[in-house]
GROMACS .gro file of C-alpha atoms in nm:
model
  502
    1MET     CA    1   4.925 -22.083 -16.842
    2LEU     CA    2   4.607 -22.018 -17.027
    3ARG     CA    3   4.539 -21.713 -17.232
    4ARG     CA    4   4.766 -21.444 -17.350
    5THR     CA    5   5.073 -21.329 -17.170
    6ALA     CA    6   5.000 -20.964 -17.204
    7LEU     CA    7   5.343 -20.858 -17.115
    8ALA     CA    8   5.603 -20.666 -17.285
    9ALA     CA    9   5.914 -20.481 -17.244
   10THR     CA   10   5.811 -20.263 -17.521
   11ALA     CA   11   5.777 -19.940 -17.350
   12LEU     CA   12   6.071 -19.990 -17.136
   13LEU     CA   13   6.264 -19.741 -16.962
   14ALA     CA   14   6.628 -19.765 -16.984
   15ALA     CA   15   6.743 -19.443 -16.838
   16GLY     CA   16   6.421 -19.378 -16.699
   17ALA     CA   17   6.067 -19.329 -16.807
   18LEU     CA   18   5.782 -19.484 -16.958
   19LEU     CA   19   5.517 -19.323 -16.763
   20LEU     CA   20   5.332 -19.025 -16.805
   21SER     CA   21   5.152 -18.815 -16.586
   22GLY     CA   22   4.823 -18.705 -16.569
   23CYS     CA   23   4.473 -18.744 -16.653
   24THR     CA   24   4.291 -18.932 -16.914
   25GLY     CA   25   4.093 -18.681 -17.112
   26SER     CA   26   4.065 -18.650 -17.481
   27GLN     CA   27   4.317 -18.866 -17.655
   28PRO     CA   28   4.574 -18.720 -17.891
   29ALA     CA   29   4.510 -18.786 -18.257
   30PRO     CA   30   4.768 -18.971 -18.464
   31SER     CA   31   5.071 -18.757 -18.540
   32ARG     CA   32   5.039 -18.519 -18.834
   33SER     CA   33   5.278 -18.364 -19.081
   34GLU     CA   34   5.204 -18.071 -19.311
   35GLY     CA   35   5.407 -18.214 -19.597
   36THR     CA   36   5.288 -18.435 -19.885
   37PRO     CA   37   5.325 -18.805 -19.799
   38ASP     CA   38   5.575 -18.993 -20.011
   39PRO     CA   39   5.420 -19.323 -20.127
   40ASP     CA   40   5.768 -19.466 -20.179
   41ALA     CA   41   5.898 -19.374 -19.835
   42THR     CA   42   6.060 -19.600 -19.577
   43VAL     CA   43   5.972 -19.513 -19.218
   44ASN     CA   44   6.215 -19.624 -18.947
   45VAL     CA   45   6.059 -19.701 -18.610
   46ARG     CA   46   6.253 -19.777 -18.293
   47LEU     CA   47   6.106 -20.052 -18.075
   48VAL     CA   48   6.254 -20.202 -17.761
   49LEU     CA   49   6.178 -20.571 -17.725
   50GLU     CA   50   6.247 -20.809 -18.012
   51PRO     CA   51   6.042 -21.132 -18.027
   52GLY     CA   52   6.228 -21.458 -17.989
   53ASN     CA   53   6.044 -21.599 -18.291
   54LEU     CA   54   5.743 -21.504 -18.505
   55ASP     CA   55   5.499 -21.782 -18.420
   56ILE     CA   56   5.211 -21.581 -18.281
   57ARG     CA   57   5.009 -21.894 -18.213
   58GLU     CA   58   5.238 -22.038 -17.948
   59THR     CA   59   5.494 -21.777 -17.844
   60GLY     CA   60   5.432 -21.557 -17.541
   61GLY     CA   61   5.502 -21.186 -17.512
   62SER     CA   62   5.340 -20.873 -17.649
   63ALA     CA   63   5.628 -20.803 -17.887
   64LEU     CA   64   5.447 -21.020 -18.142
   65ASP     CA   65   5.101 -20.870 -18.089
   66GLN     CA   66   5.248 -20.523 -18.118
   67ILE     CA   67   5.368 -20.554 -18.477
   68LEU     CA   68   5.205 -20.863 -18.634
   69ILE     CA   69   4.837 -20.812 -18.552
   70ASP     CA   70   4.666 -20.563 -18.787
   71ASN     CA   71   4.977 -20.517 -18.999
   72VAL     CA   72   5.041 -20.877 -19.110
   73TYR     CA   73   4.772 -21.095 -18.954
   74GLN     CA   74   4.404 -21.006 -18.925
   75GLY     CA   75   4.084 -21.144 -18.779
   76LEU     CA   76   3.721 -21.114 -18.872
   77ILE     CA   77   3.709 -20.805 -18.654
   78ALA     CA   78   3.970 -20.571 -18.509
   79ARG     CA   79   3.996 -20.306 -18.242
   80THR     CA   80   4.108 -19.946 -18.258
   81PRO     CA   81   4.367 -19.803 -18.017
   82ASP     CA   82   4.086 -19.656 -17.807
   83GLN     CA   83   3.933 -20.005 -17.776
   84LYS     CA   84   3.644 -19.983 -18.023
   85ILE     CA   85   3.558 -20.306 -18.209
   86VAL     CA   86   3.543 -20.262 -18.587
   87PRO     CA   87   3.504 -20.491 -18.892
   88ALA     CA   88   3.816 -20.632 -19.057
   89LEU     CA   89   3.802 -20.948 -19.270
   90ALA     CA   90   3.431 -20.949 -19.199
   91SER     CA   91   3.246 -20.661 -19.358
   92ASP     CA   92   2.986 -20.674 -19.082
   93TYR     CA   93   2.854 -20.897 -18.806
   94GLU     CA   94   2.539 -20.962 -18.603
   95VAL     CA   95   2.482 -21.094 -18.252
   96SER     CA   96   2.157 -21.270 -18.163
   97GLY     CA   97   1.938 -21.136 -17.885
   98ASP     CA   98   2.024 -21.429 -17.658
   99LYS     CA   99   2.398 -21.367 -17.718
  100LEU     CA  100   2.451 -21.724 -17.833
  101THR     CA  101   2.491 -21.680 -18.209
  102TYR     CA  102   2.746 -21.458 -18.382
  103THR     CA  103   2.722 -21.425 -18.760
  104PHE     CA  104   3.001 -21.264 -18.966
  105THR     CA  105   2.991 -21.175 -19.336
  106LEU     CA  106   3.330 -21.257 -19.485
  107ARG     CA  107   3.468 -21.012 -19.739
  108GLU     CA  108   3.524 -21.140 -20.091
  109GLY     CA  109   3.842 -21.085 -20.288
  110VAL     CA  110   4.082 -21.109 -19.994
  111THR     CA  111   4.425 -21.254 -20.074
  112PHE     CA  112   4.699 -21.395 -19.854
  113HIS     CA  113   5.051 -21.264 -19.897
  114ASP     CA  114   5.149 -21.578 -20.089
  115GLY     CA  115   4.874 -21.512 -20.345
  116GLN     CA  116   4.621 -21.769 -20.223
  117PRO     CA  117   4.261 -21.654 -20.175
  118LEU     CA  118   4.094 -21.630 -19.835
  119THR     CA  119   3.802 -21.872 -19.819
  120PRO     CA  120   3.528 -21.932 -19.562
  121GLN     CA  121   3.688 -22.270 -19.494
  122ASP     CA  122   4.010 -22.093 -19.393
  123VAL     CA  123   3.812 -21.908 -19.129
  124VAL     CA  124   3.641 -22.220 -18.998
  125TRP     CA  125   3.972 -22.408 -18.991
  126SER     CA  126   4.163 -22.124 -18.821
  127LEU     CA  127   3.912 -22.072 -18.542
  128THR     CA  128   3.864 -22.444 -18.490
  129GLN     CA  129   4.239 -22.501 -18.468
  130GLU     CA  130   4.272 -22.217 -18.219
  131ARG     CA  131   3.992 -22.354 -18.001
  132ASP     CA  132   4.111 -22.714 -18.013
  133THR     CA  133   4.487 -22.666 -17.968
  134PRO     CA  134   4.567 -22.607 -17.600
  135THR     CA  135   4.925 -22.499 -17.675
  136TYR     CA  136   4.801 -22.197 -17.871
  137ARG     CA  137   4.828 -21.890 -17.653
  138ASP     CA  138   4.461 -21.792 -17.651
  139SER     CA  139   4.300 -22.128 -17.709
  140ALA     CA  140   4.095 -22.104 -17.390
  141ARG     CA  141   3.932 -21.784 -17.513
  142LEU     CA  142   3.727 -21.990 -17.760
  143ALA     CA  143   3.643 -22.273 -17.521
  144ASN     CA  144   3.283 -22.153 -17.498
  145VAL     CA  145   3.231 -22.180 -17.875
  146ALA     CA  146   3.029 -22.493 -17.953
  147THR     CA  147   3.023 -22.481 -18.333
  148ILE     CA  148   3.198 -22.290 -18.611
  149ALA     CA  149   3.039 -22.319 -18.953
  150ALA     CA  150   3.027 -22.149 -19.292
  151GLU     CA  151   2.744 -22.113 -19.541
  152GLY     CA  152   2.848 -21.912 -19.840
  153GLN     CA  153   3.026 -21.601 -19.705
  154LYS     CA  154   2.847 -21.625 -19.371
  155ILE     CA  155   3.051 -21.755 -19.078
  156THR     CA  156   2.847 -21.855 -18.773
  157LEU     CA  157   2.977 -21.914 -18.422
  158THR     CA  158   2.733 -22.078 -18.182
  159LEU     CA  159   2.811 -22.055 -17.812
  160LYS     CA  160   2.740 -22.296 -17.526
  161ALA     CA  161   2.654 -22.000 -17.304
  162PRO     CA  162   2.677 -21.620 -17.335
  163ASP     CA  163   3.032 -21.487 -17.337
  164SER     CA  164   3.078 -21.113 -17.291
  165THR     CA  165   3.445 -21.142 -17.390
  166LEU     CA  166   3.403 -21.320 -17.723
  167LEU     CA  167   3.411 -21.021 -17.959
  168TRP     CA  168   3.708 -20.878 -17.773
  169SER     CA  169   3.887 -21.214 -17.794
  170LEU     CA  170   3.829 -21.231 -18.169
  171THR     CA  171   4.015 -20.901 -18.212
  172GLY     CA  172   4.331 -21.063 -18.074
  173ARG     CA  173   4.531 -21.379 -18.121
  174ALA     CA  174   4.229 -21.604 -18.077
  175GLY     CA  175   4.065 -21.460 -18.387
  176LEU     CA  176   4.354 -21.449 -18.634
  177ILE     CA  177   4.281 -21.611 -18.970
  178LEU     CA  178   4.549 -21.825 -19.130
  179LYS     CA  179   4.560 -22.022 -19.454
  180GLU     CA  180   4.458 -22.385 -19.416
  181GLY     CA  181   4.735 -22.615 -19.530
  182ASP     CA  182   5.002 -22.346 -19.508
  183THR     CA  183   5.346 -22.505 -19.476
  184ILE     CA  184   5.558 -22.205 -19.382
  185ASP     CA  185   5.774 -22.212 -19.071
  186ARG     CA  186   5.583 -21.959 -18.861
  187LYS     CA  187   5.881 -21.910 -18.630
  188THR     CA  188   6.070 -21.734 -18.907
  189ALA     CA  189   5.806 -21.646 -19.170
  190ALA     CA  190   5.453 -21.506 -19.190
  191ASN     CA  191   5.163 -21.533 -19.434
  192GLY     CA  192   4.869 -21.311 -19.353
  193THR     CA  193   4.611 -21.087 -19.518
  194GLY     CA  194   4.720 -20.751 -19.376
  195PRO     CA  195   4.845 -20.434 -19.549
  196PHE     CA  196   5.209 -20.537 -19.500
  197ARG     CA  197   5.401 -20.851 -19.576
  198LEU     CA  198   5.708 -20.961 -19.387
  199ALA     CA  199   6.004 -20.874 -19.606
  200ASP     CA  200   6.299 -20.947 -19.378
  201TRP     CA  201   6.390 -21.032 -19.023
  202ARG     CA  202   6.746 -20.949 -18.928
  203GLU     CA  203   6.756 -21.125 -18.594
  204GLY     CA  204   6.906 -20.912 -18.322
  205ASP     CA  205   6.856 -20.599 -18.529
  206SER     CA  206   6.531 -20.532 -18.714
  207ILE     CA  207   6.213 -20.653 -18.881
  208VAL     CA  208   6.112 -20.510 -19.219
  209PHE     CA  209   5.756 -20.482 -19.352
  210GLU     CA  210   5.678 -20.388 -19.711
  211ARG     CA  211   5.348 -20.277 -19.862
  212PHE     CA  212   5.134 -20.568 -19.983
  213ALA     CA  213   5.030 -20.473 -20.334
  214ASP     CA  214   4.718 -20.692 -20.338
  215TYR     CA  215   4.578 -20.581 -20.004
  216TRP     CA  216   4.198 -20.585 -19.995
  217GLY     CA  217   4.167 -20.250 -19.817
  218THR     CA  218   4.330 -19.909 -19.837
  219PRO     CA  219   4.699 -19.953 -19.922
  220SER     CA  220   4.954 -19.866 -19.657
  221SER     CA  221   5.076 -19.507 -19.673
  222ALA     CA  222   5.443 -19.604 -19.657
  223ALA     CA  223   5.610 -19.845 -19.895
  224GLU     CA  224   5.820 -19.990 -19.616
  225VAL     CA  225   5.838 -19.980 -19.237
  226VAL     CA  226   6.155 -20.089 -19.058
  227PHE     CA  227   6.126 -20.180 -18.689
  228SER     CA  228   6.468 -20.155 -18.528
  229TYR     CA  229   6.524 -20.295 -18.181
  230VAL     CA  230   6.726 -20.064 -17.958
  231SER     CA  231   6.680 -20.110 -17.584
  232ASP     CA  232   6.876 -19.809 -17.458
  233ASN     CA  233   6.696 -19.474 -17.471
  234GLN     CA  234   7.014 -19.268 -17.502
  235ALA     CA  235   7.123 -19.479 -17.798
  236ALA     CA  236   6.777 -19.438 -17.951
  237LEU     CA  237   6.795 -19.061 -17.898
  238SER     CA  238   7.136 -19.043 -18.063
  239GLY     CA  239   7.008 -19.248 -18.355
  240ALA     CA  240   6.707 -19.022 -18.402
  241LEU     CA  241   6.916 -18.704 -18.395
  242ALA     CA  242   7.152 -18.865 -18.647
  243GLY     CA  243   6.861 -18.934 -18.884
  244GLU     CA  244   6.850 -19.310 -18.830
  245PHE     CA  245   6.497 -19.318 -18.683
  246ASP     CA  246   6.176 -19.139 -18.769
  247VAL     CA  247   5.981 -19.257 -18.464
  248LEU     CA  248   6.094 -19.363 -18.117
  249THR     CA  249   5.846 -19.572 -17.916
  250GLY     CA  250   5.900 -19.670 -17.553
  251PHE     CA  251   6.080 -19.340 -17.511
  252ASP     CA  252   6.189 -19.159 -17.196
  253ALA     CA  253   5.971 -18.860 -17.113
  254ASN     CA  254   6.264 -18.707 -16.926
  255LEU     CA  255   6.446 -18.666 -17.259
  256LYS     CA  256   6.180 -18.436 -17.403
  257ASP     CA  257   6.401 -18.126 -17.419
  258GLN     CA  258   6.684 -18.314 -17.586
  259VAL     CA  259   6.474 -18.479 -17.854
  260GLU     CA  260   6.282 -18.158 -17.930
  261ALA     CA  261   6.587 -17.928 -17.918
  262ASN     CA  262   6.634 -17.881 -18.294
  263GLY     CA  263   6.266 -17.892 -18.387
  264ASP     CA  264   6.291 -18.214 -18.586
  265PHE     CA  265   6.099 -18.423 -18.331
  266THR     CA  266   5.799 -18.379 -18.104
  267LEU     CA  267   5.725 -18.580 -17.793
  268GLU     CA  268   5.380 -18.741 -17.818
  269ILE     CA  269   5.193 -18.888 -17.524
  270GLY     CA  270   4.884 -19.109 -17.521
  271ASP     CA  271   4.704 -19.318 -17.263
  272SER     CA  272   4.749 -19.690 -17.244
  273THR     CA  273   4.655 -20.001 -17.053
  274ASP     CA  274   5.019 -20.062 -16.954
  275LYS     CA  275   5.050 -20.189 -16.599
  276GLY     CA  276   5.389 -20.187 -16.428
  277THR     CA  277   5.334 -20.498 -16.219
  278LEU     CA  278   5.538 -20.621 -15.923
  279ALA     CA  279   5.449 -20.988 -15.896
  280PHE     CA  280   5.471 -21.185 -15.570
  281ASN     CA  281   5.533 -21.559 -15.577
  282GLN     CA  282   5.289 -21.665 -15.307
  283THR     CA  283   5.342 -22.040 -15.324
  284SER     CA  284   5.584 -22.057 -15.030
  285GLY     CA  285   5.821 -21.858 -14.814
  286PRO     CA  286   5.762 -21.514 -14.665
  287LEU     CA  287   5.549 -21.394 -14.956
  288ALA     CA  288   5.287 -21.655 -14.871
  289ASP     CA  289   5.209 -21.429 -14.573
  290VAL     CA  290   4.966 -21.153 -14.667
  291ARG     CA  291   5.122 -20.928 -14.401
  292VAL     CA  292   5.456 -20.938 -14.582
  293ARG     CA  293   5.292 -20.863 -14.914
  294LYS     CA  294   5.096 -20.573 -14.765
  295ALA     CA  295   5.414 -20.440 -14.604
  296ILE     CA  296   5.596 -20.439 -14.936
  297ARG     CA  297   5.310 -20.250 -15.098
  298GLN     CA  298   5.300 -19.991 -14.821
  299ALA     CA  299   5.675 -19.946 -14.833
  300ILE     CA  300   5.673 -19.838 -15.199
  301ASP     CA  301   5.634 -19.468 -15.278
  302LYS     CA  302   5.453 -19.481 -15.611
  303LYS     CA  303   5.442 -19.106 -15.654
  304SER     CA  304   5.821 -19.099 -15.645
  305ILE     CA  305   5.828 -19.364 -15.917
  306VAL     CA  306   5.603 -19.155 -16.140
  307GLU     CA  307   5.812 -18.844 -16.072
  308ALA     CA  308   6.140 -19.023 -16.140
  309LEU     CA  309   6.012 -19.163 -16.467
  310GLY     CA  310   5.900 -18.824 -16.591
  311ALA     CA  311   5.529 -18.889 -16.605
  312GLY     CA  312   5.266 -19.147 -16.525
  313LYS     CA  313   4.975 -19.231 -16.301
  314THR     CA  314   4.979 -19.420 -15.975
  315MET     CA  315   4.792 -19.749 -15.971
  316TYR     CA  316   4.663 -19.962 -15.685
  317GLY     CA  317   4.472 -20.248 -15.845
  318PRO     CA  318   4.480 -20.486 -16.142
  319ILE     CA  319   4.247 -20.292 -16.375
  320PRO     CA  320   4.373 -19.972 -16.544
  321SER     CA  321   4.153 -19.669 -16.598
  322LEU     CA  322   4.082 -19.745 -16.966
  323ASP     CA  323   3.938 -20.090 -16.893
  324PRO     CA  324   3.591 -20.195 -16.773
  325GLY     CA  325   3.579 -20.248 -16.397
  326PHE     CA  326   3.829 -19.978 -16.301
  327GLU     CA  327   3.804 -19.837 -15.949
  328ASP     CA  328   4.042 -19.613 -15.758
  329LEU     CA  329   4.180 -19.850 -15.492
  330SER     CA  330   4.441 -19.616 -15.344
  331GLU     CA  331   4.301 -19.662 -14.993
  332VAL     CA  332   4.381 -20.034 -14.995
  333ALA     CA  333   4.759 -20.001 -14.960
  334PRO     CA  334   4.865 -19.637 -14.922
  335PHE     CA  335   5.231 -19.542 -14.885
  336ASP     CA  336   5.304 -19.586 -14.513
  337PRO     CA  337   5.653 -19.711 -14.420
  338GLU     CA  338   5.572 -19.717 -14.046
  339ALA     CA  339   5.271 -19.942 -14.105
  340ALA     CA  340   5.493 -20.161 -14.324
  341ARG     CA  341   5.747 -20.203 -14.043
  342LYS     CA  342   5.476 -20.304 -13.798
  343LEU     CA  343   5.337 -20.564 -14.038
  344LEU     CA  344   5.681 -20.714 -14.092
  345ALA     CA  345   5.734 -20.732 -13.716
  346GLU     CA  346   5.397 -20.906 -13.671
  347ALA     CA  347   5.494 -21.155 -13.939
  348GLY     CA  348   5.836 -21.217 -13.781
  349ALA     CA  349   5.995 -21.103 -14.106
  350GLU     CA  350   6.239 -20.836 -13.991
  351ASN     CA  351   6.569 -20.829 -14.182
  352LEU     CA  352   6.405 -21.004 -14.475
  353SER     CA  353   6.603 -21.063 -14.794
  354LEU     CA  354   6.426 -21.105 -15.130
  355THR     CA  355   6.530 -21.125 -15.494
  356LEU     CA  356   6.371 -20.924 -15.775
  357THR     CA  357   6.395 -21.085 -16.119
  358ILE     CA  358   6.350 -20.824 -16.392
  359PRO     CA  359   6.415 -20.811 -16.768
  360SER     CA  360   6.742 -20.622 -16.810
  361ALA     CA  361   6.595 -20.401 -17.084
  362TYR     CA  362   6.394 -20.214 -16.820
  363GLY     CA  363   6.708 -20.046 -16.694
  364THR     CA  364   6.777 -19.938 -16.338
  365THR     CA  365   6.522 -19.673 -16.244
  366ILE     CA  366   6.253 -19.903 -16.106
  367PRO     CA  367   6.496 -20.139 -15.926
  368GLN     CA  368   6.682 -19.851 -15.761
  369ILE     CA  369   6.362 -19.706 -15.618
  370LEU     CA  370   6.243 -20.045 -15.497
  371VAL     CA  371   6.578 -20.122 -15.334
  372SER     CA  372   6.572 -19.788 -15.152
  373ASN     CA  373   6.208 -19.804 -15.044
  374LEU     CA  374   6.231 -20.161 -14.916
  375ARG     CA  375   6.561 -20.095 -14.737
  376ASP     CA  376   6.381 -19.823 -14.541
  377VAL     CA  377   6.153 -20.085 -14.383
  378GLY     CA  378   6.423 -20.347 -14.326
  379ILE     CA  379   6.399 -20.553 -14.644
  380THR     CA  380   6.712 -20.622 -14.847
  381LEU     CA  381   6.626 -20.646 -15.215
  382LYS     CA  382   6.866 -20.820 -15.447
  383VAL     CA  383   6.817 -20.736 -15.815
  384ASN     CA  384   6.858 -21.010 -16.075
  385PRO     CA  385   6.845 -20.857 -16.427
  386VAL     CA  386   6.797 -21.119 -16.700
  387GLU     CA  387   6.743 -21.125 -17.075
  388PHE     CA  388   6.375 -21.129 -17.169
  389PRO     CA  389   6.378 -21.487 -17.308
  390THR     CA  390   6.524 -21.598 -16.975
  391TRP     CA  391   6.249 -21.411 -16.791
  392LEU     CA  392   5.986 -21.582 -17.007
  393ASN     CA  393   6.133 -21.923 -16.933
  394ASP     CA  394   6.214 -21.887 -16.564
  395VAL     CA  395   5.948 -21.652 -16.432
  396TYR     CA  396   5.658 -21.676 -16.674
  397GLY     CA  397   5.703 -22.041 -16.762
  398ASN     CA  398   5.847 -22.207 -16.452
  399LYS     CA  399   5.733 -21.961 -16.182
  400ASP     CA  400   6.089 -21.963 -16.050
  401TYR     CA  401   6.108 -21.627 -15.873
  402GLU     CA  402   6.031 -21.440 -15.552
  403LEU     CA  403   5.953 -21.091 -15.679
  404SER     CA  404   5.935 -20.993 -16.044
  405PHE     CA  405   5.866 -20.676 -16.234
  406VAL     CA  406   5.737 -20.654 -16.588
  407LEU     CA  407   5.516 -20.423 -16.790
  408HIS     CA  408   5.186 -20.590 -16.877
  409THR     CA  409   5.050 -20.405 -17.179
  410GLU     CA  410   4.744 -20.607 -17.277
  411ALA     CA  411   4.402 -20.448 -17.239
  412ARG     CA  412   4.127 -20.631 -17.051
  413ASP     CA  413   4.355 -20.899 -16.911
  414PHE     CA  414   4.194 -20.943 -16.569
  415GLU     CA  415   4.149 -21.309 -16.662
  416ASN     CA  416   4.505 -21.370 -16.542
  417TRP     CA  417   4.397 -21.307 -16.184
  418ALA     CA  418   4.127 -21.571 -16.222
  419ASN     CA  419   4.376 -21.826 -16.353
  420PRO     CA  420   4.566 -22.008 -16.074
  421ASP     CA  421   4.809 -22.152 -16.333
  422TYR     CA  422   4.928 -21.806 -16.438
  423TYR     CA  423   5.271 -21.699 -16.316
  424PHE     CA  424   5.114 -21.461 -16.060
  425THR     CA  425   5.044 -21.776 -15.848
  426TYR     CA  426   4.721 -21.619 -15.719
  427ASN     CA  427   4.434 -21.856 -15.647
  428ASP     CA  428   4.106 -21.725 -15.506
  429PRO     CA  429   3.777 -21.911 -15.572
  430GLU     CA  430   3.564 -21.599 -15.519
  431VAL     CA  431   3.762 -21.403 -15.777
  432GLN     CA  432   3.733 -21.693 -16.019
  433LYS     CA  433   3.356 -21.708 -15.957
  434LEU     CA  434   3.310 -21.335 -16.011
  435TYR     CA  435   3.517 -21.343 -16.330
  436ALA     CA  436   3.314 -21.635 -16.465
  437GLU     CA  437   2.995 -21.442 -16.390
  438ALA     CA  438   3.136 -21.136 -16.567
  439VAL     CA  439   3.212 -21.346 -16.875
  440ALA     CA  440   2.860 -21.492 -16.871
  441ALA     CA  441   2.692 -21.153 -16.825
  442THR     CA  442   2.477 -21.032 -17.113
  443ASP     CA  443   2.487 -20.669 -16.997
  444ASP     CA  444   2.810 -20.468 -17.024
  445ALA     CA  445   2.745 -20.265 -16.709
  446ALA     CA  446   2.679 -20.580 -16.507
  447ALA     CA  447   2.997 -20.740 -16.638
  448ALA     CA  448   3.201 -20.431 -16.545
  449ASP     CA  449   3.056 -20.426 -16.194
  450LEU     CA  450   3.148 -20.791 -16.140
  451LEU     CA  451   3.502 -20.719 -16.257
  452LYS     CA  452   3.522 -20.426 -16.017
  453GLN     CA  453   3.421 -20.649 -15.726
  454ALA     CA  454   3.682 -20.908 -15.823
  455ALA     CA  455   3.956 -20.649 -15.868
  456ARG     CA  456   3.895 -20.512 -15.518
  457ILE     CA  457   3.941 -20.861 -15.372
  458VAL     CA  458   4.267 -20.906 -15.564
  459SER     CA  459   4.401 -20.576 -15.432
  460GLU     CA  460   4.282 -20.637 -15.076
  461ASP     CA  461   4.454 -20.978 -15.089
  462ASP     CA  462   4.773 -20.793 -15.187
  463ALA     CA  463   4.812 -21.043 -15.469
  464ALA     CA  464   5.071 -20.815 -15.632
  465ASP     CA  465   5.160 -20.449 -15.645
  466TRP     CA  466   5.090 -20.219 -15.936
  467LEU     CA  467   5.359 -19.953 -15.950
  468TYR     CA  468   5.208 -19.736 -16.221
  469ASN     CA  469   4.968 -19.714 -16.511
  470GLY     CA  470   5.187 -19.606 -16.799
  471GLN     CA  471   5.111 -19.414 -17.110
  472SER     CA  472   5.258 -19.432 -17.457
  473VAL     CA  473   5.561 -19.206 -17.495
  474LEU     CA  474   5.685 -19.144 -17.848
  475ALA     CA  475   5.917 -18.907 -18.025
  476VAL     CA  476   5.785 -18.845 -18.376
  477ALA     CA  477   5.973 -18.669 -18.655
  478SER     CA  478   5.820 -18.352 -18.797
  479ASP     CA  479   5.790 -18.507 -19.145
  480VAL     CA  480   5.598 -18.811 -19.016
  481SER     CA  481   5.219 -18.843 -18.992
  482GLY     CA  482   4.969 -19.113 -18.904
  483MET     CA  483   5.165 -19.254 -18.610
  484PRO     CA  484   4.928 -19.398 -18.346
  485THR     CA  485   4.978 -19.255 -17.998
  486VAL     CA  486   4.740 -19.460 -17.782
  487ASN     CA  487   4.822 -19.810 -17.655
  488VAL     CA  488   5.118 -19.845 -17.891
  489ASN     CA  489   5.296 -20.088 -17.660
  490GLU     CA  490   5.005 -20.327 -17.698
  491ARG     CA  491   4.928 -20.292 -18.069
  492LEU     CA  492   5.094 -20.072 -18.329
  493ASN     CA  493   4.893 -20.046 -18.650
  494VAL     CA  494   5.119 -19.862 -18.895
  495ALA     CA  495   4.897 -19.877 -19.204
  496GLU     CA  496   4.854 -19.498 -19.200
  497LEU     CA  497   5.211 -19.418 -19.101
  498ALA     CA  498   5.359 -19.184 -19.363
  499LYS     CA  499   5.667 -18.975 -19.429
  500SER     CA  500   5.663 -18.652 -19.626
  501LYS     CA  501   5.870 -18.580 -19.931
  502GLY     CA  502   6.168 -18.355 -19.920
   0.00000   0.00000   0.00000
């Protein structure tokens, strides 16, 4: 398993919805409040999936990316919710004309949360460790970097060959800067350069961030942010109405009227790169037959899923509409139960029985629809709900599953389809070749076109099914401002999150 896991149960649907409908147009701005922000305020945010530990170097799952990157840990550069690359620990950067040399100017006066200064050597050490430690989640993202060196405040990365993904990679786990020689236990503690420091982790309950007084940039708007982990949407709704939460992420769009009833909350919706993915283990058994996989795809009524969840967009390929290489692939596997039955008959797979392994936090909406749709074409689907750590171990780690559903939140993660070791179990040399060419491309349009070609092959191979492209669904209190609304299941930068006085 190379590269990041890109999955999360962070926008889960317990009673029912994570999706939203509609079009991508202009994106909603961060939430606003007309009151005066209280610099001493604590803002309480409901999240869904709690990380098993805090070691962002080696632990899979987007629950860590969501809260630790930007808030606690930072890289030389960062990305905004709408996917723009911006300076962070580097005040600026330059890329040579041949795309082989990247030069970053490191900011001066940056301090780690333990009081130690950030030095150019910390940067060189961090990136070198990431590149040279295969067990680190995104180590392979830096494999094309030949040298990493510092001269004064200038950090230079020299590549073996052009890499169109490098800047993007440096905005994620691969680019995080740690303190050389740090001895903390990263599974339970954190030491970064971000606007918040980790104040407390009450395992099974919440994670608390507090404003870092010596932050190099603009101080966080709130003195403290508490992330509470509540998987059930009805329980989250009750907590919000009782004043326990100021923001609900991963919320159910079907509960809009209830959460907005007294005027204290507003439902906010933003686009995302979330991909509700039904994975097929193609290594053996009936799912090794493309006819069976195609039949499953054609048996599933995606529009009914979107309707049941309260909002959302149908999706028919591995690249969502916000990412380079997107193409509408709805003609590849349209909803057609009769065609599905014929394919199953051709494959000799009538009366087929399969098991769906799914993190229990996702609730029952998706499984119920899948059970019903597949039963209509003669497939018996058994649902095996498991705790998320179990899913990570059994499905993601050991590939021990037949069908699996999980929400992949990471942007620009097509690389997983070019990686035969990934839990998708998909192995196609042409896709791998096209992806490698996209990485090596020096022109963005050319890279996107190569990704589009590869994505069509993946969909036509019925390598998986993509049940929906979700959006971020949040309920935000009327006295809260600065809450991001785009891609919040992937990354949640709360530096501007504020709560009004009174």
